[in-house]
Amino acid sequence: MADIALTPAKSQIREATSWDQLKHNRNWLGFWFMVPAMAFLILFLAYPLGLGIWLSFTDTKIGRVGQFIGYENYEWLWDDGVFWLSVFNTLLYTFLASAIKFGIGLYLALLLNENMPFKAMLRAAVLIPFIVPTVLSALAFWWIFDSQFSIISWSLKQMGLITQNINFLGDTTWARICVIFANIWRGVPFVAITLLAGLQTVSPSLYEAATLDGASRWQMFRHITYPLLTPIIAVVMTFSVLFTFTDFQLIWAMTRGGPVNATHLMATLSYQRAIIGGQLGEGAAIASAMIPFLLAAIMISWFGLQRRKWQQGENND
Amino acid sequence: MTDLPTTHVNLKGVLTSSAPTADHSEGMSYLQSVPRRLVTLYLPLSIIVFVLLFPFYWMALTAVKPDAQLLDMDTYSPFWTWNPTFKHFYKLLFESHYPMWLWNTMYVAVCATFLSIVASVLAAYAIVRLRYRGANLVGGLIFLAYLVPPSILFIPLATVVFQYGLFDSPLALILTYPTILIPFSTWLLMGYFKTIPFELEECALIDGASRWQILIKIVLPLAIPGLISAFIFCFTLCWNEFIYALTFLQSVQNKTVPVAIVNEFVDGDVYRWGSLMAGALAGSLPLVILYAFFVEHYVSAMTGAVKE
């Protein structure tokens, strides 16, 4: 807008040269300002994304350029039990972890929203699992879930609840429970603090009015808190589902997909096949197979939660 | 994606509850009796906080326990030790490549963060303020880039990195991390730039300032809180990144802390738990200290994507 005001004054002085055009034309300026960011994103994100899909149609191996082989990688995967197991694990992991993260996160947010001493300190402390690098906290869990020296086994034995050590990461069911637990542990602070930020915007007068009308605590949550929080919940859960679905580091640091592939996610399986196994093409096919699931997951969590808002006839503010 | 809900969240109020206007939680808590609050509030809260913080206690305790006590849970109580030792830390610092790994992580994180912030500042300013043709579309695309996860990209990126001759060099990480950092910090900074009054820029334009001068002398100084948030978040993400570092680096002395600790402290079947936990603790400390100083900024960065 300011540009428009400026141009007539300038043109009276001298004709705008093409250099001036480059310097002052908003579209060109915008272009120059975008160059660094776009260069990174095109070279190291858009191009690899396309290349990855292309690789999934080739038989590339490490150290050998591949040839186009059509759908062959996908056909192999279709008959590959381990691949389907990893799909199942990924869905189970994403669904359980996200749902529980949401439940506990919301509960924790409601608790932290109460008035109590040392509130600020408590809120800051709760976030720490989110800040510490995932791999390093995964190592702590690795140690906590150690087959021989697990503190959990020890405590349960002291209480007389079990006689044998639980083989946490060596048993398929336990291993799944453990990695899901660790993921929840890491994700709850993010959900809780973000929802807490949302809760703070809800006006207390709404609750006061509801109390006067004789609403119960549950009714207040159901008809005031939850509807007002929906937009934030939609965003938080979309991110949560997205990052849980594509999780790699937690699994790799704790179990590397074992025991007997019981905790292999699609991301870890694609790493194992592509980088350790050297089958870049096949690994790329597994990674590309994540894309439709990912789109579906984003759509469901995003639109599923957004729809509620449209139904209530609110506008997007 | 420009139709993201603009939920105006009071982020400062979340952690610093002292601001009276920001905090509505006084609410009607006075209506509840003390025993009832004990059961409905303090008990569940302490259980959750205990679970959230216990692994760190356990990490710290393991890091200072003598080896003999670590593996003998019958004679010694596992929950405490009376003879803490710094042997594990000593080994970590003087008998391993740990200082090197720490330096690598720091170097990569600082460079990648710097590059990303420069690129993001320019991009965010252009999208919000220049509003060139297609700015909204580009803004949406950048947001979409945030949704592309590294675990889909690492295989093709590995081939790209290899082609460019960057394999096993920190430069590979410095150049690839910005793809994770730029979308987020651009989005975050766009929010901050929007809050700066347009009139300031108009005045400067009339006075003959160029766009570049406006950006450097007016917009950036006013957006410092946003820059700090973006910096902290980028730095944390770099420190946390694992899959690229695992894939693109090979030699022991080039590794970053997370990758090195996972791979280098396990000799076959022998887990050096003391060193592992000392390494994990020492690798987390820089971030926790940074976080302690900038809690507010950190939270606003974290919820930045939600805010806009």
XYZ file of C-alpha atoms in Angstrom:
625
model
C 0.000 0.000 0.000
C 2.813 2.291 0.873
C 4.396 1.455 -2.452
C 1.426 2.778 -4.365
C 1.590 6.065 -2.558
C 5.242 6.334 -3.367
C 5.369 5.537 -7.077
C 3.754 8.662 -8.578
C 6.089 10.937 -6.667
C 9.080 9.011 -7.949
C 8.038 8.869 -11.567
C 7.881 12.639 -11.685
C 11.543 12.781 -10.865
C 12.815 10.193 -13.343
C 11.680 7.183 -15.275
C 11.851 3.939 -13.345
C 14.688 1.842 -14.720
C 14.542 -1.913 -14.696
C 16.943 -1.860 -11.739
C 14.416 0.193 -9.798
C 11.792 -2.307 -10.841
C 13.839 -5.104 -9.311
C 14.434 -3.093 -6.176
C 10.955 -1.765 -5.542
C 8.450 -3.941 -7.352
C 6.742 -5.895 -4.640
C 6.575 -9.149 -6.557
C 10.272 -9.088 -7.361
C 11.191 -8.067 -3.835
C 9.035 -10.875 -2.510
C 10.843 -13.246 -4.797
C 14.299 -12.166 -3.597
C 13.276 -12.437 0.022
C 11.965 -15.941 -0.568
C 15.066 -17.237 -2.328
C 17.012 -18.594 0.695
C 14.064 -20.404 2.258
C 12.857 -21.781 -1.053
C 16.345 -22.916 -2.032
C 16.601 -25.059 1.096
C 13.096 -26.412 0.835
C 13.325 -27.248 -2.856
C 16.836 -28.737 -2.777
C 16.506 -30.740 0.420
C 12.771 -31.336 0.780
C 10.736 -31.162 -2.423
C 13.395 -32.721 -4.625
C 14.152 -35.611 -2.216
C 10.429 -36.210 -1.766
C 10.052 -36.710 -5.503
C 13.307 -38.647 -5.681
C 12.094 -40.939 -2.896
C 8.963 -41.819 -4.817
C 11.063 -42.396 -7.932
C 13.509 -44.584 -5.967
C 10.611 -46.716 -4.795
C 10.094 -47.762 -8.425
C 13.737 -48.758 -8.896
C 15.994 -51.497 -7.603
C 18.647 -49.091 -6.326
C 21.108 -50.519 -3.840
C 23.767 -48.735 -1.841
C 26.649 -48.110 -4.222
C 24.687 -49.093 -7.303
C 22.422 -46.955 -9.443
C 19.120 -48.714 -9.913
C 16.879 -49.313 -12.865
C 13.202 -48.662 -13.213
C 11.335 -51.822 -12.249
C 7.781 -50.526 -11.994
C 5.652 -51.740 -9.134
C 7.907 -54.656 -8.264
C 8.979 -53.275 -4.876
C 5.373 -52.783 -3.921
C 4.461 -56.253 -5.119
C 7.170 -57.719 -2.877
C 5.949 -55.685 0.026
C 2.405 -56.868 -0.616
C 3.556 -60.455 0.032
C 5.891 -59.509 2.865
C 4.542 -60.489 6.269
C 7.050 -58.301 8.106
C 5.916 -55.245 6.167
C 2.278 -55.838 7.081
C 3.291 -56.463 10.666
C 5.039 -53.078 10.649
C 1.903 -51.456 9.223
C -0.146 -53.064 11.967
C 2.366 -51.985 14.620
C 2.437 -48.440 13.297
C -1.351 -48.157 13.351
C -1.604 -49.710 16.807
C 1.198 -47.523 18.131
C -0.252 -44.351 16.629
C -3.808 -45.042 17.690
C -3.127 -46.153 21.264
C -0.405 -43.628 21.989
C -2.316 -40.676 20.525
C -5.563 -41.553 22.262
C -3.934 -42.007 25.665
C -1.749 -38.933 25.191
C -4.877 -36.937 24.498
C -6.703 -38.329 27.527
C -3.881 -37.845 30.018
C -2.807 -34.574 28.425
C -6.263 -33.081 28.737
C -6.598 -34.351 32.295
C -3.212 -32.937 33.245
C -4.080 -29.620 31.604
C -7.276 -29.425 33.656
C -5.354 -30.264 36.837
C -2.649 -27.703 36.134
C -5.304 -25.103 35.455
C -6.452 -25.305 39.077
C -5.251 -22.793 41.571
C -2.489 -24.137 43.807
C 0.882 -23.256 45.288
C 4.051 -23.535 43.163
C 1.915 -23.596 40.034
C 4.454 -21.957 37.715
C 7.225 -24.258 38.867
C 5.068 -27.323 38.451
C 4.074 -26.330 34.939
C 7.691 -25.760 33.983
C 8.757 -29.110 35.438
C 6.057 -31.019 33.600
C 7.520 -29.936 30.266
C 10.966 -31.406 30.867
C 10.305 -34.787 29.191
C 9.496 -32.870 26.029
C 12.739 -30.893 26.074
C 15.218 -33.658 26.722
C 16.283 -35.268 23.436
C 14.075 -38.272 22.748
C 16.937 -40.672 22.271
C 18.439 -39.823 25.610
C 15.199 -40.338 27.474
C 14.667 -43.525 25.474
C 17.981 -44.710 26.911
C 16.681 -44.045 30.398
C 13.668 -46.216 29.597
C 15.929 -48.843 28.142
C 17.624 -49.030 31.516
C 14.367 -48.883 33.468
C 13.039 -51.757 31.362
C 16.264 -53.789 31.533
C 15.574 -57.505 31.682
C 17.755 -58.161 34.739
C 18.125 -54.902 36.604
C 14.795 -53.257 35.965
C 13.713 -51.107 38.858
C 10.102 -51.962 38.068
C 10.686 -55.694 38.351
C 12.636 -55.099 41.538
C 9.866 -53.013 43.104
C 7.163 -55.479 42.138
C 9.234 -58.321 43.575
C 9.731 -56.436 46.825
C 5.981 -55.960 47.024
C 5.553 -59.667 46.420
C 3.470 -59.234 43.297
C 5.779 -61.184 40.995
C 8.473 -63.790 41.549
C 10.329 -63.570 38.247
C 11.780 -60.522 36.518
C 9.563 -59.282 33.721
C 11.357 -59.460 30.398
C 10.102 -56.034 29.367
C 11.842 -55.542 26.037
C 12.312 -59.212 25.221
C 8.679 -60.243 25.179
C 6.581 -59.138 22.194
C 3.548 -57.896 24.128
C 5.605 -56.243 26.842
C 7.898 -54.609 24.303
C 4.901 -53.051 22.560
C 3.502 -51.823 25.850
C 6.880 -50.376 26.822
C 7.464 -48.411 23.623
C 3.905 -47.105 23.651
C 4.344 -46.112 27.282
C 7.580 -44.270 26.501
C 5.911 -42.461 23.610
C 3.013 -41.392 25.799
C 5.432 -40.281 28.496
C 7.185 -38.061 26.011
C 4.079 -36.701 24.319
C 1.866 -35.864 27.289
C 3.697 -32.641 28.253
C 3.254 -31.159 24.785
C -0.466 -31.949 24.702
C -0.971 -30.786 28.281
C 0.834 -27.467 28.018
C -0.753 -26.582 24.684
C -4.230 -27.404 25.950
C -3.481 -25.501 29.130
C -2.670 -22.474 26.999
C -6.091 -22.919 25.438
C -7.833 -23.347 28.782
C -6.452 -20.029 29.958
C -8.410 -18.242 27.260
C -11.758 -19.560 28.478
C -13.458 -16.774 30.390
C -14.249 -17.621 34.033
C -17.553 -15.779 33.795
C -18.876 -18.661 31.703
C -18.220 -21.058 34.572
C -19.693 -18.687 37.098
C -22.851 -18.378 35.028
C -23.029 -22.154 34.659
C -22.593 -22.636 38.412
C -25.475 -20.289 39.074
C -27.553 -22.333 36.656
C -26.687 -25.400 38.699
C -24.456 -27.158 36.165
C -22.316 -30.058 37.370
C -18.553 -30.137 36.822
C -18.966 -32.638 34.023
C -21.637 -30.534 32.335
C -19.363 -27.511 32.527
C -16.541 -29.442 30.930
C -18.790 -30.934 28.272
C -20.621 -27.773 27.267
C -18.119 -24.994 27.945
C -14.537 -26.221 28.084
C -14.614 -28.861 25.377
C -16.365 -26.840 22.624
C -14.107 -23.865 23.219
C -11.009 -26.046 23.141
C -11.875 -27.946 19.944
C -9.785 -25.839 17.542
C -6.663 -26.272 19.669
C -7.386 -29.949 20.181
C -7.634 -30.361 16.398
C -4.216 -28.817 15.821
C -2.489 -30.564 18.706
C -3.877 -33.960 17.826
C -3.002 -33.556 14.162
C 0.618 -32.921 15.102
C 0.561 -35.631 17.707
C -0.759 -38.239 15.265
C 1.673 -37.111 12.595
C 4.737 -37.347 14.815
C 3.674 -40.586 16.447
C 3.034 -42.182 13.082
C 6.469 -41.304 11.747
C 8.338 -41.933 14.979
C 11.744 -43.454 14.552
C 14.141 -42.504 17.298
C 12.305 -43.861 20.280
C 11.904 -47.303 18.740
C 15.434 -47.350 17.390
C 16.969 -46.450 20.722
C 14.825 -48.859 22.738
C 14.235 -52.003 20.683
C 15.466 -51.524 17.077
C 12.222 -53.119 15.978
C 12.653 -56.293 18.007
C 11.810 -58.697 19.524
C 10.817 -60.679 16.417
C 9.831 -57.436 14.632
C 7.094 -56.845 17.189
C 7.892 -53.160 17.532
C 8.978 -52.409 13.974
C 7.256 -49.305 12.719
C 7.220 -48.489 9.023
C 9.932 -45.874 9.598
C 12.273 -48.266 11.409
C 11.651 -51.050 8.905
C 12.466 -48.734 6.023
C 15.686 -47.699 7.760
C 16.624 -51.303 8.346
C 15.943 -52.383 4.767
C 17.427 -49.299 3.091
C 20.451 -48.298 5.134
C 21.439 -51.455 6.987
C 20.253 -53.869 4.305
C 21.386 -51.618 1.470
C 18.137 -52.018 -0.489
C 17.460 -48.338 -1.073
C 14.626 -48.997 -3.505
C 12.731 -51.270 -1.170
C 13.253 -48.947 1.780
C 12.008 -46.028 -0.288
C 8.914 -48.055 -1.175
C 8.160 -48.596 2.520
C 8.695 -44.911 3.230
C 6.471 -43.946 0.295
C 3.819 -46.362 1.517
C 3.592 -44.164 4.613
C 2.355 -41.199 2.585
C -1.272 -42.356 2.006
C -1.616 -43.426 5.652
C -0.178 -40.119 6.724
C -2.564 -38.127 4.551
C -5.482 -40.143 5.872
C -4.371 -39.676 9.465
C -3.995 -35.922 9.015
C -7.373 -35.664 7.277
C -9.175 -37.637 9.953
C -7.720 -35.801 12.914
C -7.947 -32.419 11.234
C -11.354 -32.503 9.581
C -12.901 -34.883 12.069
C -12.323 -32.385 14.837
C -12.945 -29.309 12.761
C -16.372 -30.489 11.664
C -17.720 -30.026 15.139
C -16.966 -26.360 14.871
C -18.820 -25.914 11.604
C -21.821 -27.669 13.061
C -21.960 -25.132 15.806
C -22.037 -22.441 13.175
C -18.992 -20.613 14.421
C -16.799 -18.740 12.034
C -13.124 -19.395 11.841
C -12.055 -16.946 14.473
C -3.620 -23.750 5.071
C -4.196 -20.120 5.758
C -7.472 -21.063 7.349
C -5.804 -22.423 10.451
C -7.841 -21.365 13.419
C -6.494 -18.199 14.900
C -6.856 -19.165 18.489
C -5.322 -16.374 20.419
C -3.626 -18.108 23.219
C -2.173 -16.235 26.083
C 1.094 -18.045 26.269
C 2.846 -15.959 28.805
C 0.042 -16.634 31.220
C 0.502 -20.363 30.958
C 3.700 -20.579 32.884
C 3.893 -17.316 34.759
C 0.639 -17.457 36.565
C 1.533 -14.400 38.592
C 0.026 -12.107 35.964
C -3.449 -11.635 37.390
C -5.172 -10.771 34.145
C -3.822 -13.794 32.346
C -4.886 -16.367 34.836
C -8.493 -17.269 35.311
C -7.826 -20.320 37.383
C -8.697 -18.703 40.688
C -12.123 -19.631 39.452
C -14.285 -21.243 42.036
C -11.691 -23.342 43.756
C -12.797 -21.844 47.053
C -15.980 -23.857 46.704
C -14.045 -27.078 47.200
C -13.100 -28.532 50.554
C -9.496 -29.409 51.340
C -9.904 -33.214 51.567
C -11.779 -33.224 48.300
C -9.038 -31.233 46.591
C -6.502 -33.629 48.029
C -8.135 -36.547 46.228
C -9.235 -34.885 43.007
C -6.256 -32.622 42.476
C -3.091 -33.227 44.466
C -3.098 -36.991 44.372
C -3.499 -37.477 40.596
C -1.194 -34.552 39.943
C 1.590 -35.945 42.088
C 1.268 -39.361 40.459
C 1.567 -37.880 36.970
C 4.445 -35.584 37.909
C 6.219 -38.458 39.622
C 5.964 -40.628 36.513
C 7.076 -37.768 34.271
C 10.147 -36.950 36.324
C 11.169 -40.363 37.641
C 13.271 -41.360 34.588
C 15.470 -38.308 35.145
C 15.987 -39.159 38.778
C 16.855 -42.667 37.749
C 19.206 -41.403 35.058
C 20.994 -39.113 37.509
C 21.205 -41.746 40.222
C 22.593 -44.366 37.848
C 25.155 -41.894 36.580
C 26.670 -41.430 40.035
C 26.322 -44.961 41.389
C 29.415 -47.147 41.620
C 29.246 -50.089 39.237
C 29.137 -52.651 42.018
C 25.992 -51.146 43.478
C 24.335 -50.881 40.071
C 24.284 -54.581 39.542
C 23.732 -55.710 43.103
C 20.210 -54.877 44.050
C 20.029 -57.228 47.034
C 22.683 -55.732 49.300
C 22.168 -52.098 48.336
C 18.922 -50.221 48.097
C 18.552 -49.356 44.418
C 16.815 -46.064 45.108
C 19.702 -44.300 46.790
C 23.443 -44.407 47.103
C 25.653 -43.232 49.921
C 28.846 -43.316 47.919
C 28.280 -41.296 44.772
C 31.100 -41.455 42.278
C 32.009 -39.233 39.370
C 33.919 -42.027 37.709
C 31.350 -42.364 34.929
C 31.519 -38.679 34.130
C 35.295 -38.750 34.269
C 35.389 -41.630 31.805
C 32.890 -39.869 29.608
C 34.833 -36.645 29.468
C 38.398 -37.893 29.376
C 38.318 -41.418 28.005
C 35.779 -41.128 25.227
C 35.087 -38.843 22.286
C 32.315 -37.203 24.253
C 33.683 -33.618 24.153
C 34.074 -34.053 20.408
C 30.472 -35.214 20.025
C 29.272 -32.350 22.155
C 31.224 -29.937 20.008
C 29.798 -31.473 16.796
C 26.253 -31.225 18.062
C 26.759 -27.648 19.155
C 28.457 -26.667 15.885
C 25.777 -28.243 13.705
C 22.942 -26.855 15.824
C 24.312 -23.308 15.840
C 25.048 -23.216 12.101
C 21.750 -24.811 11.057
C 19.803 -22.565 13.410
C 21.537 -19.461 12.121
C 20.916 -20.350 8.480
C 17.294 -21.224 9.170
C 16.565 -18.058 11.079
C 18.028 -15.836 8.369
C 16.000 -17.642 5.715
C 12.860 -17.647 7.857
C 13.074 -13.955 8.724
C 13.277 -13.042 5.051
C 10.508 -15.439 4.065
C 8.181 -14.475 6.895
C 8.682 -10.774 6.258
C 7.976 -11.223 2.556
C 4.838 -13.265 3.171
C 3.377 -11.024 5.847
C 4.512 -7.565 4.779
C 5.395 -7.497 1.093
C 2.331 -9.547 0.236
C 3.616 -10.206 -3.253
C 1.506 -12.154 -5.705
C 1.091 -15.708 -4.470
C 2.264 -14.937 -0.925
C -0.628 -16.825 0.629
C 0.024 -19.841 -1.540
C 3.708 -19.861 -0.596
C 2.768 -19.486 3.067
C 0.522 -22.517 2.756
C 3.228 -24.522 1.010
C 5.706 -23.718 3.755
C 3.216 -24.940 6.312
C 2.766 -28.143 4.315
C 6.543 -28.601 4.335
C 6.284 -28.803 8.103
C 4.085 -31.864 7.732
C 6.649 -33.811 5.685
C 8.425 -36.017 8.210
C 12.170 -36.774 8.098
C 11.472 -40.493 8.254
C 10.090 -40.322 4.709
C 12.956 -38.208 3.405
C 16.082 -39.778 4.832
C 16.574 -42.397 2.102
C 16.486 -40.074 -0.921
C 18.379 -37.441 1.100
C 21.087 -39.981 1.772
C 21.576 -40.440 -1.970
C 21.541 -36.669 -2.511
C 24.073 -36.143 0.268
C 26.255 -38.832 -1.229
C 26.055 -37.318 -4.715
C 27.094 -33.902 -3.431
C 30.039 -35.491 -1.638
C 28.765 -34.413 1.759
C 28.531 -37.873 3.270
C 30.042 -38.158 6.759
C 30.526 -34.404 7.053
C 28.759 -32.038 9.449
C 27.861 -29.919 6.435
C 25.335 -32.581 5.410
C 23.437 -31.944 8.639
C 23.861 -28.179 8.522
C 22.258 -28.118 5.086
C 19.475 -30.630 5.716
C 18.293 -29.525 9.166
C 16.947 -26.199 7.855
C 14.253 -28.116 5.969
C 12.852 -29.111 9.371
C 13.513 -25.743 11.008
C 12.485 -23.233 8.325
C 8.788 -24.165 8.105
C 8.346 -23.913 11.839
C 10.270 -20.728 12.452
C 8.762 -19.010 9.398
C 5.324 -19.769 10.741
C 6.312 -18.564 14.189
C 7.886 -15.327 12.928
C 4.926 -14.564 10.677
C 2.855 -14.312 13.828
C 5.299 -11.887 15.418
C 5.631 -9.722 12.316
C 1.860 -9.412 12.085
C 1.785 -7.752 15.497
C 4.135 -4.942 14.453
C 2.106 -1.854 13.474
C 2.073 -1.233 9.772
C 2.224 2.529 10.317
C 5.822 2.270 11.474
C 6.802 0.847 8.133
C 4.743 3.324 6.165
C 6.464 6.218 7.873
C 9.850 4.733 7.122
C 8.922 4.129 3.487
C 7.836 7.748 3.113
C 11.123 8.829 4.642
C 12.843 6.922 1.869
C 13.974 3.822 3.701
C 14.426 0.705 1.606
C 12.676 -2.536 2.510
C 15.969 -3.930 3.686
C 16.557 -0.996 6.045
C 13.018 -1.332 7.371
C 13.546 -4.999 8.077
C 16.886 -4.512 9.827
C 16.183 -1.304 11.719
C 12.469 -1.463 12.538
C 10.976 -4.914 12.243
C 13.759 -7.072 13.663
C 14.337 -5.102 16.877
C 10.602 -5.253 17.556
C 10.440 -8.965 16.868
C 13.230 -9.951 19.252
C 11.015 -12.114 21.490
C 9.935 -13.986 18.392
C 13.526 -14.387 17.275
C 14.508 -15.794 20.651
C 11.599 -18.245 20.538
C 12.545 -19.344 17.047
C 16.184 -19.663 18.017
C 15.470 -21.809 21.055
C 13.100 -24.039 19.243
C 15.412 -24.538 16.278
C 18.314 -25.249 18.571
C 16.307 -27.819 20.513
C 15.133 -29.529 17.339
C 18.703 -29.762 16.060
C 19.910 -31.209 19.329
C 17.097 -33.720 19.265
C 17.423 -34.754 15.622
C 18.400 -38.358 15.206
C 17.562 -40.046 11.933
C 19.534 -37.732 9.608
C 22.526 -37.758 11.920
C 22.346 -41.544 12.122
C 22.137 -41.926 8.349
C 24.556 -39.279 7.088
C 27.429 -39.649 9.548
C 29.683 -42.597 9.856
C 32.992 -42.013 11.587
C 32.979 -42.025 15.370
C 34.472 -38.557 15.812
C 31.921 -36.927 13.514
C 28.834 -38.116 15.354
C 26.382 -36.026 17.301
C 25.591 -36.716 20.943
C 22.324 -38.673 20.538
C 23.685 -40.955 17.825
C 27.025 -41.493 19.477
C 25.605 -42.379 22.861
C 23.224 -44.934 21.421
C 25.959 -46.626 19.411
C 29.250 -46.205 21.189
C 28.621 -47.259 24.767
C 27.520 -50.789 24.127
C 30.307 -53.325 23.645
C 28.510 -56.338 22.281
C 26.439 -57.600 25.183
C 28.070 -55.423 27.793
C 26.056 -52.335 28.528
C 28.024 -49.682 30.357
C 24.966 -48.358 32.101
C 26.833 -45.863 34.250
C 28.491 -44.233 31.262
C 25.307 -44.476 29.199
C 23.273 -42.664 31.815
C 26.038 -40.129 32.480
C 26.163 -39.456 28.740
C 22.397 -39.134 28.482
C 22.350 -36.776 31.447
C 25.213 -34.641 30.183
C 23.608 -34.556 26.724
C 20.313 -33.321 28.140
C 21.733 -30.710 30.497
C 22.534 -27.984 27.928
C 18.937 -28.042 26.729
C 17.461 -28.122 30.210
C 19.603 -25.139 31.221
C 18.605 -23.242 28.090
C 15.009 -24.111 28.834
C 15.253 -22.982 32.442
C 16.345 -19.533 31.316
C 13.778 -19.104 28.591
C 10.743 -21.055 29.770
C 8.310 -18.475 28.495
C 9.866 -18.227 25.079
C 10.063 -21.941 24.879
C 6.386 -22.440 25.512
C 5.405 -19.755 23.072
C 7.632 -21.369 20.468
C 6.154 -24.759 21.129
C 2.600 -23.607 20.807
C 3.540 -21.198 18.043
C 2.178 -23.460 15.365
C -1.083 -23.621 17.252
C -1.179 -19.917 17.857
C -1.192 -18.980 14.216
